[in-house]
Amino acid sequence: MKYKYIILGAGPAGLTLANVLKQNNENNFLLLEKESECGGLCRSKVIDDAYLDIGGGHFLDADNVEVCDFLFNFMHEDEWNKFDRISKIELDSEYINHPIEANIWQLSQKLQIEYLKSIAIAGCNLNKPKPEKFVEWIYWKLGEKIANDYMIPYNQKMFGEELNDLGTYWLEKLPNVSFDETLLSCLNKKAYGKEPGHTRFYYPKEYGYGEIWNRMGENIANNLLLNKKVTKLNILDKSIVTDDEKYEFESIISTIPWISFEEIIGAPDSIVDSIKKLKISSTIIEYINQNIDTNAHWIYYPSLTKKYHRILLRKNFLPNSKGYWTETNKNRFDYNTNNFYYENEYTYPLNTIEKPIIMNNLLNYMKKYNVYGLGRWGEHIHYNSDKVVKLAMDLGKKLLK
Ligand SMILES: Cc1cc2nc3c(=O)[nH]c(=O)nc-3n(C[C@H](O)[C@H](O)[C@H](O)COP(=O)(O)OP(=O)(O)OC[C@H]3O[C@@H](n4cnc5c(N)ncnc54)[C@H](O)[C@@H]3O)c2cc1C
């Protein structure tokens, strides 16, 4: 069983690449997926008569037009609702819009003064050098009060103890609001500064976010094998092994976590050992059959009194649904529940300080053997789905040249 291309993992990255190959009349490929269905972290299940995204809250960034146009080939634009994002943060029992720096004006005057003072004397506004650790960067960027009330506890809840290992090279993902913009927003009572991701987003009208990936899987069904967990990669004889088969390839595109291979044969110890240093976090999604009176699509909860860090109010983005679901770091989750919950072992590839060097060496080494890392896990970067679709579209074009 030899294939020109073997793709590992039928999440958005693997499915996009497979469909790009097929669209270009390249049928000599095989897509292997360990689960019984496609979609990866973007899957949905029907819970309490409506769809719930079992990998967390998932929205399609409407500003990524090229990717939306590609995806609408599989699920027409008419099948999606378009929203302007409403996301809130609970702070000291008050709710304000995200991001905090642009919306301090929504708080009581007492908190506004405290938070403005916090930013005014933060390191970045006193010309202190930018730190290399994320935790120190939070204090440097937003000052003690905002760090202690919001950013530190929120990120601790989300990332757990690994928070102290995170670097700062990935921070373009976070909102960037200058102190001047924060002041302007308080004076004019409206948000200023760079908009956060998903400011405008699509969500399916009648399904969960998982539907689009199911359809992409159906489109390449003849080249797809489900329930096939890949365990070993041999870069010397160009083969991979699942629980019950061995497959040979000319090129392999892996979208699965590098740390999930039981064995990688043919790579030097330095590469194999460095993979063990890559870190991840795990998240549990729990469904709560209650309605909360808010128009928010989702709410962030920094308070340590709540186990979860975010809730998703599906009634506000999925018609005819009720209830909400929570996202909780696995280490904080209370398993003593009768509610539906779903455990995602691989949720966030963590941006540890040493990660860029590990990944750079790993991917450059593997490329020499026509082994490519693609997507959230292939590159170990917490990309959103639109970004991995774009990367897979680009890689597909490159491979087909
Ligand atoms: C809480 C949360 C919220 C998010 N919100 C958004 C959002 O609002 N919008 C957005 O665009 N993105 C969002 N994302 C990001 C989105 O989930 C990812 O960008 C996307 O799923 C990445 O696709 P992927 O194919 O790279 O990886 P995955 O979706 O993780 O797919 C990898 C696939 O590989 C399979 N696999 C793993 N190991 C093996 C193995 N050994 N053998 C065979 N198969 C294997 C898995 O089962 C999976 O199907 C969110 C992510 C999280 C965790």
Coordinates of C-alpha atoms and ligand atoms in Angstrom, one line a residue:
M1 CA 0.0 0.0 0.0
K2 CA 2.0 2.9 -1.3
Y3 CA 0.7 6.4 -1.8
K4 CA 2.1 9.6 -3.3
Y5 CA 0.7 11.5 -0.3
I6 CA -0.4 10.3 3.1
I7 CA -2.1 12.8 5.3
L8 CA -2.3 12.2 9.1
G9 CA -5.4 13.6 10.8
A10 CA -8.8 14.6 9.4
G11 CA -9.2 17.9 11.2
P12 CA -9.5 21.2 9.2
A13 CA -5.9 21.1 8.1
G14 CA -5.9 17.5 6.8
L15 CA -9.3 17.8 5.2
T16 CA -8.4 21.0 3.4
L17 CA -5.3 19.5 2.0
A18 CA -7.1 16.4 0.9
N19 CA -9.8 18.4 -0.8
V20 CA -7.3 20.7 -2.6
L21 CA -5.5 17.6 -3.9
K22 CA -8.8 16.1 -5.2
Q23 CA -9.9 19.4 -6.7
N24 CA -6.7 19.4 -8.7
N25 CA -7.3 15.8 -9.9
E26 CA -4.6 14.3 -7.7
N27 CA -6.2 11.1 -6.3
N28 CA -3.1 9.3 -5.2
F29 CA -3.5 10.1 -1.5
L30 CA -4.7 8.6 1.7
L31 CA -6.1 10.5 4.8
L32 CA -5.9 8.6 8.1
E33 CA -7.9 9.6 11.1
K34 CA -8.0 8.0 14.6
E35 CA -11.5 9.0 15.4
S36 CA -14.7 7.6 13.9
E37 CA -15.5 10.9 12.4
C38 CA -13.9 14.0 10.8
G39 CA -13.4 17.5 12.2
G40 CA -10.8 17.2 15.0
L41 CA -11.2 19.9 17.5
C42 CA -13.9 21.4 15.4
R43 CA -16.4 18.6 15.8
S44 CA -20.0 19.0 17.1
K45 CA -22.5 16.6 18.7
V46 CA -26.2 17.0 19.4
I47 CA -26.8 17.5 23.1
D48 CA -30.1 18.4 24.6
D49 CA -31.7 18.8 21.1
A50 CA -29.1 21.2 19.6
Y51 CA -25.5 21.1 18.4
L52 CA -22.7 21.7 20.8
D53 CA -19.0 22.1 19.7
I54 CA -17.2 19.4 21.7
G55 CA -13.7 21.0 21.1
G56 CA -14.8 24.3 22.6
G57 CA -16.5 27.4 21.1
H58 CA -15.8 27.6 17.4
F59 CA -16.5 30.5 15.0
L60 CA -15.4 31.1 11.5
D61 CA -13.6 34.4 11.1
A62 CA -15.6 36.4 8.5
D63 CA -12.7 38.7 7.7
N64 CA -10.7 35.9 6.2
V65 CA -12.5 36.2 2.9
E66 CA -10.3 33.8 0.8
V67 CA -10.8 31.0 3.4
C68 CA -14.5 31.7 3.7
D69 CA -15.0 31.5 -0.1
F70 CA -13.1 28.2 -0.1
L71 CA -15.3 26.8 2.7
F72 CA -18.5 28.0 1.2
N73 CA -17.9 25.5 -1.7
F74 CA -18.7 22.8 0.8
M75 CA -21.4 24.6 2.8
H76 CA -23.0 27.5 1.0
E77 CA -22.8 31.0 2.5
D78 CA -26.7 31.0 2.8
E79 CA -26.3 28.2 5.4
W80 CA -24.4 30.4 7.8
N81 CA -25.5 33.3 10.0
K82 CA -23.1 36.3 10.3
F83 CA -22.6 38.0 13.7
D84 CA -20.8 40.9 15.2
R85 CA -18.9 39.5 18.1
I86 CA -20.3 40.2 21.6
S87 CA -17.9 38.8 24.2
K88 CA -17.7 39.9 27.8
I89 CA -15.5 39.6 30.8
E90 CA -16.8 39.2 34.3
L91 CA -14.8 41.4 36.7
D92 CA -15.7 41.8 40.3
S93 CA -19.4 40.9 39.4
E94 CA -19.4 43.6 36.7
Y95 CA -19.5 42.6 33.0
I96 CA -17.5 44.5 30.3
N97 CA -16.8 43.9 26.7
H98 CA -13.6 42.2 25.6
P99 CA -10.8 43.4 25.3
I100 CA -10.5 45.0 28.7
E101 CA -8.1 47.8 27.7
A102 CA -10.6 49.2 25.2
N103 CA -13.6 48.9 27.4
I104 CA -12.6 50.0 30.9
W105 CA -15.2 52.9 30.4
Q106 CA -17.9 50.3 30.9
L107 CA -16.9 49.7 34.6
S108 CA -17.9 51.6 37.7
Q109 CA -15.8 54.8 38.2
K110 CA -13.9 53.3 41.1
L111 CA -12.6 50.4 39.0
Q112 CA -12.0 52.7 36.0
I113 CA -9.6 54.8 38.1
E114 CA -7.8 51.8 39.5
Y115 CA -7.4 50.2 36.1
L116 CA -6.3 53.4 34.4
K117 CA -3.7 53.8 37.1
S118 CA -2.6 50.2 36.6
I119 CA -1.8 50.8 32.9
A120 CA -0.4 54.3 33.4
I121 CA 2.5 53.0 35.6
A122 CA 3.0 49.6 33.7
G123 CA 6.5 49.0 32.5
C124 CA 5.6 49.6 28.8
N125 CA 4.5 53.1 29.6
L126 CA 7.6 53.8 31.6
N127 CA 9.9 52.7 28.8
K128 CA 11.1 49.6 30.6
P129 CA 12.4 46.7 28.3
K130 CA 9.9 44.1 27.1
P131 CA 10.3 40.9 29.2
E132 CA 10.7 37.5 27.5
K133 CA 8.3 35.6 29.8
F134 CA 4.5 35.9 29.3
V135 CA 3.8 36.3 33.0
E136 CA 6.2 39.2 33.3
W137 CA 4.9 40.7 30.0
I138 CA 1.4 40.8 31.5
Y139 CA 2.6 43.1 34.4
W140 CA 4.8 45.1 32.0
K141 CA 1.9 45.7 29.6
L142 CA -1.2 46.1 31.8
G143 CA 0.2 46.8 35.3
E144 CA -0.4 45.1 38.6
K145 CA -4.1 45.6 39.2
I146 CA -5.3 44.3 35.7
A147 CA -2.7 41.5 35.9
N148 CA -3.9 40.4 39.3
D149 CA -7.6 40.8 38.7
Y150 CA -7.8 39.4 35.2
M151 CA -4.9 38.3 33.1
I152 CA -3.0 36.2 35.6
P153 CA -5.9 34.3 37.0
Y154 CA -7.6 33.9 33.6
N155 CA -4.5 32.5 32.0
Q156 CA -3.6 30.4 35.0
K157 CA -7.1 28.8 34.7
M158 CA -6.6 28.2 31.0
F159 CA -3.0 27.0 30.9
G160 CA -2.4 25.8 34.5
E161 CA 1.1 25.6 35.9
E162 CA 2.7 25.8 32.4
L163 CA 1.8 29.5 32.4
N164 CA 5.2 30.2 33.9
D165 CA 7.0 28.6 30.9
L166 CA 5.3 30.7 28.2
G167 CA 7.2 33.1 26.1
T168 CA 6.1 36.4 24.4
Y169 CA 6.8 35.7 20.7
W170 CA 3.2 34.8 20.0
L171 CA 1.5 37.9 21.4
E172 CA 0.2 39.3 18.1
K173 CA -2.7 37.0 18.8
L174 CA -3.7 39.2 21.8
P175 CA -5.5 42.5 21.5
N176 CA -3.1 45.4 21.2
V177 CA -4.5 48.6 22.7
S178 CA -2.1 51.5 23.6
F179 CA -2.5 53.6 26.7
D180 CA -3.6 56.6 24.6
E181 CA -6.3 54.4 23.0
T182 CA -7.4 53.3 26.5
L183 CA -7.6 56.9 27.6
L184 CA -9.6 57.9 24.5
S185 CA -12.0 55.1 25.0
C186 CA -12.7 56.3 28.6
L187 CA -13.2 59.8 27.4
N188 CA -15.4 59.0 24.4
K189 CA -17.0 55.9 25.9
K190 CA -16.3 53.6 22.9
A191 CA -13.7 51.1 22.1
Y192 CA -10.4 52.1 20.3
G193 CA -7.4 50.0 19.2
K194 CA -6.9 46.9 17.1
E195 CA -10.0 44.7 17.0
P196 CA -9.8 41.2 18.5
G197 CA -10.1 38.1 16.3
H198 CA -13.6 37.0 15.2
T199 CA -14.9 40.6 15.5
R200 CA -17.2 39.4 12.7
F201 CA -17.9 35.7 12.5
Y202 CA -20.0 33.0 10.8
Y203 CA -21.8 30.2 12.6
P204 CA -24.0 27.6 10.8
K205 CA -27.7 28.3 10.9
E206 CA -28.8 24.7 11.6
Y207 CA -25.7 22.8 12.6
G208 CA -22.7 23.0 14.8
Y209 CA -19.3 24.1 13.5
G210 CA -18.6 20.4 12.8
E211 CA -20.9 20.2 9.8
I212 CA -18.6 21.8 7.3
W213 CA -15.8 19.3 8.1
N214 CA -18.2 16.3 7.9
R215 CA -19.0 17.5 4.4
M216 CA -15.4 17.9 3.4
G217 CA -14.8 14.4 4.7
E218 CA -17.7 13.0 2.6
N219 CA -16.2 14.7 -0.5
I220 CA -13.0 12.7 -0.2
A221 CA -14.6 9.6 1.4
N222 CA -12.8 7.2 -1.1
N223 CA -9.5 8.3 0.1
L224 CA -10.3 8.5 3.9
L225 CA -9.8 5.8 6.5
L226 CA -11.4 6.5 9.9
N227 CA -10.6 4.7 13.2
K228 CA -7.0 4.4 12.1
K229 CA -4.7 5.6 14.9
V230 CA -1.1 6.2 13.6
T231 CA 1.5 5.0 16.0
K232 CA 4.9 5.0 14.2
L233 CA 6.6 7.0 11.6
N234 CA 9.7 5.7 9.8
I235 CA 11.4 8.4 7.8
L236 CA 14.0 6.0 6.4
D237 CA 11.8 3.4 4.7
K238 CA 9.1 6.1 4.3
S239 CA 6.3 4.3 6.1
I240 CA 3.8 4.8 8.8
V241 CA 2.2 2.2 11.0
T242 CA -1.3 2.2 12.5
D243 CA -2.7 -0.4 15.0
D244 CA -3.2 -2.9 12.2
E245 CA -1.5 -1.8 9.0
K246 CA 1.7 -0.4 7.4
Y247 CA 1.5 2.2 4.6
E248 CA 4.3 3.6 2.5
F249 CA 4.5 7.1 1.2
E250 CA 6.4 9.4 -1.1
S251 CA 5.4 12.4 1.0
I252 CA 3.7 12.6 4.3
I253 CA 1.8 15.5 5.8
S254 CA 1.3 15.2 9.5
T255 CA -1.4 17.3 11.3
I256 CA -1.3 15.2 14.4
P257 CA 0.6 16.1 17.6
W258 CA 4.3 15.2 17.3
I259 CA 4.3 14.0 20.9
S260 CA 1.5 11.5 20.1
F261 CA 3.8 9.3 17.9
E262 CA 4.8 6.3 19.9
E263 CA 7.9 6.0 17.8
I264 CA 9.7 8.0 15.2
I265 CA 12.4 5.9 13.5
G266 CA 15.3 7.3 11.6
A267 CA 15.6 10.8 13.2
P268 CA 18.6 11.6 15.4
D269 CA 18.1 11.4 19.2
S270 CA 18.4 15.2 19.5
I271 CA 15.3 15.6 17.4
V272 CA 13.3 12.8 19.0
D273 CA 14.3 14.1 22.5
S274 CA 13.4 17.6 21.7
I275 CA 9.8 16.5 20.7
K276 CA 9.3 15.3 24.3
K277 CA 9.8 18.9 25.4
L278 CA 6.8 20.2 23.5
K279 CA 3.9 21.0 25.9
I280 CA 0.2 20.9 25.5
S281 CA -2.9 21.6 27.7
S282 CA -6.1 19.7 27.9
T283 CA -9.6 21.1 28.1
I284 CA -13.0 19.7 29.1
I285 CA -16.3 21.0 27.7
E286 CA -19.4 20.6 29.9
Y287 CA -23.0 21.3 28.9
I288 CA -25.2 23.2 31.4
N289 CA -28.9 23.1 30.8
Q290 CA -29.6 26.6 32.0
N291 CA -30.3 29.9 30.3
I292 CA -28.4 33.0 31.3
D293 CA -29.9 36.4 30.6
T294 CA -27.2 38.0 28.4
N295 CA -26.8 38.9 24.7
A296 CA -23.1 37.7 24.8
H297 CA -21.9 35.0 22.5
W298 CA -19.3 34.1 25.1
I299 CA -18.1 35.3 28.5
Y300 CA -14.6 35.0 30.1
Y301 CA -14.4 34.3 33.8
P302 CA -11.0 35.2 35.5
S303 CA -12.4 34.6 39.0
L304 CA -10.7 31.5 40.6
T305 CA -14.0 30.8 42.4
K306 CA -15.3 29.3 39.1
K307 CA -13.6 26.3 37.7
Y308 CA -14.2 27.1 34.1
H309 CA -12.5 30.0 32.2
R310 CA -15.1 30.6 29.5
I311 CA -18.8 29.9 28.7
L312 CA -20.4 29.7 25.3
L313 CA -24.0 30.8 25.1
R314 CA -25.3 28.9 22.1
K315 CA -28.8 30.3 22.3
N316 CA -27.2 33.6 21.1
F317 CA -25.6 32.1 18.0
L318 CA -27.5 28.9 17.2
P319 CA -31.2 29.3 16.5
N320 CA -33.6 27.0 18.5
S321 CA -31.1 26.1 21.1
K322 CA -30.8 26.6 24.8
G323 CA -28.3 26.3 27.6
Y324 CA -24.5 26.9 27.5
W325 CA -21.3 25.1 27.6
T326 CA -18.2 25.7 29.7
E327 CA -14.5 25.3 28.9
T328 CA -12.3 24.1 31.8
N329 CA -8.7 23.1 32.0
K330 CA -8.6 19.4 32.7
N331 CA -6.7 19.8 35.9
R332 CA -9.4 22.0 37.4
F333 CA -12.4 20.0 36.2
D334 CA -14.8 18.4 38.7
Y335 CA -15.6 15.0 37.2
N336 CA -18.4 14.6 39.8
T337 CA -21.1 15.7 37.4
N338 CA -24.2 14.2 35.7
N339 CA -23.9 16.7 32.8
F340 CA -22.6 15.8 29.4
Y341 CA -18.9 16.5 29.2
Y342 CA -16.2 15.8 26.6
E343 CA -12.5 15.6 27.3
N344 CA -10.1 17.0 24.7
E345 CA -6.6 15.8 25.5
Y346 CA -4.9 17.9 22.9
T347 CA -6.3 21.4 23.1
Y348 CA -3.6 24.1 23.2
P349 CA 0.0 23.6 21.9
L350 CA 1.8 25.7 24.4
N351 CA 4.1 28.6 23.4
T352 CA 7.0 27.7 25.7
I353 CA 10.1 29.8 25.4
E354 CA 12.1 26.9 23.8
K355 CA 9.3 25.9 21.3
P356 CA 10.3 28.0 18.3
I357 CA 13.8 26.5 18.2
I358 CA 12.5 22.9 18.7
M359 CA 9.9 23.3 15.9
N360 CA 12.3 25.0 13.5
N361 CA 14.9 22.2 13.8
L362 CA 12.2 19.5 13.7
L363 CA 10.4 20.8 10.6
N364 CA 13.5 21.6 8.7
Y365 CA 14.9 18.1 9.4
M366 CA 11.7 16.3 8.5
K367 CA 11.3 18.2 5.2
K368 CA 14.5 16.6 3.9
Y369 CA 12.6 13.3 4.0
N370 CA 9.4 14.8 2.5
V371 CA 7.7 14.8 5.9
Y372 CA 5.8 18.0 6.5
G373 CA 4.2 19.3 9.6
L374 CA 0.9 21.2 9.0
G375 CA -1.7 22.9 11.1
R376 CA -2.2 23.4 14.9
W377 CA -0.3 20.3 15.8
G378 CA 2.0 19.8 12.8
E379 CA 3.5 23.3 13.6
H380 CA 2.6 23.3 17.3
I381 CA 1.1 26.8 17.1
H382 CA -2.4 27.5 18.4
Y383 CA -3.8 28.6 15.0
N384 CA -7.5 29.2 14.5
S385 CA -9.2 27.0 11.9
D386 CA -9.3 29.7 9.2
K387 CA -5.5 30.0 9.5
V388 CA -4.9 26.2 9.2
V389 CA -7.2 26.1 6.2
K390 CA -5.1 28.8 4.5
L391 CA -1.9 27.0 5.3
A392 CA -3.3 23.8 3.9
M393 CA -4.5 25.5 0.7
D394 CA -1.0 27.0 0.3
L395 CA 0.8 23.7 1.0
G396 CA -1.5 21.9 -1.5
K397 CA -0.6 24.3 -4.2
K398 CA 3.1 24.0 -3.4
L399 CA 3.0 20.1 -3.5
L400 CA 1.1 20.1 -6.8
K401 CA 3.6 22.4 -8.6
Ligands
LIG1 C1 -11.2 25.9 23.0 C2 -10.9 26.2 21.6 C3 -11.6 27.2 20.9 C4 -11.3 27.5 19.6 N1 -12.0 28.4 18.9 C5 -11.9 28.6 17.6 C6 -12.7 29.5 16.9 O1 -13.6 30.2 17.4 N2 -12.5 29.7 15.6 C7 -11.5 29.0 14.9 O2 -11.4 29.2 13.7 N3 -10.7 28.1 15.6 C8 -10.8 27.9 16.9 N4 -10.0 27.0 17.5 C9 -8.9 26.4 16.8 C10 -9.3 25.2 16.0 O3 -9.8 24.2 16.9 C11 -8.1 24.7 15.3 O4 -7.5 25.7 14.5 C12 -8.3 23.6 14.3 O5 -9.1 22.5 14.9 C13 -7.0 23.1 13.9 O6 -7.2 22.1 12.9 P1 -6.1 20.9 12.7 O7 -6.6 20.1 11.6 O8 -4.7 21.6 12.6 O9 -6.0 20.2 14.1 P2 -7.2 19.2 14.8 O10 -8.5 19.9 14.6 O11 -6.7 19.1 16.2 O12 -7.2 17.9 14.0 C14 -6.2 17.0 14.2 C15 -6.7 15.6 13.8 O13 -5.7 14.6 13.9 C16 -6.3 13.5 14.5 N5 -5.3 12.6 15.1 C17 -4.6 12.9 16.3 N6 -3.7 11.9 16.6 C18 -3.9 11.0 15.6 C19 -3.2 9.8 15.3 N7 -2.3 9.3 16.1 N8 -3.6 9.1 14.2 C20 -4.6 9.5 13.4 N9 -5.2 10.7 13.6 C21 -4.9 11.5 14.7 C22 -7.3 14.0 15.5 O14 -8.3 13.1 15.9 C23 -7.9 15.2 14.7 O15 -9.0 14.8 13.9 C24 -10.3 26.8 18.9 C25 -9.6 25.8 19.6 C26 -9.9 25.5 20.9 C27 -9.1 24.4 21.6

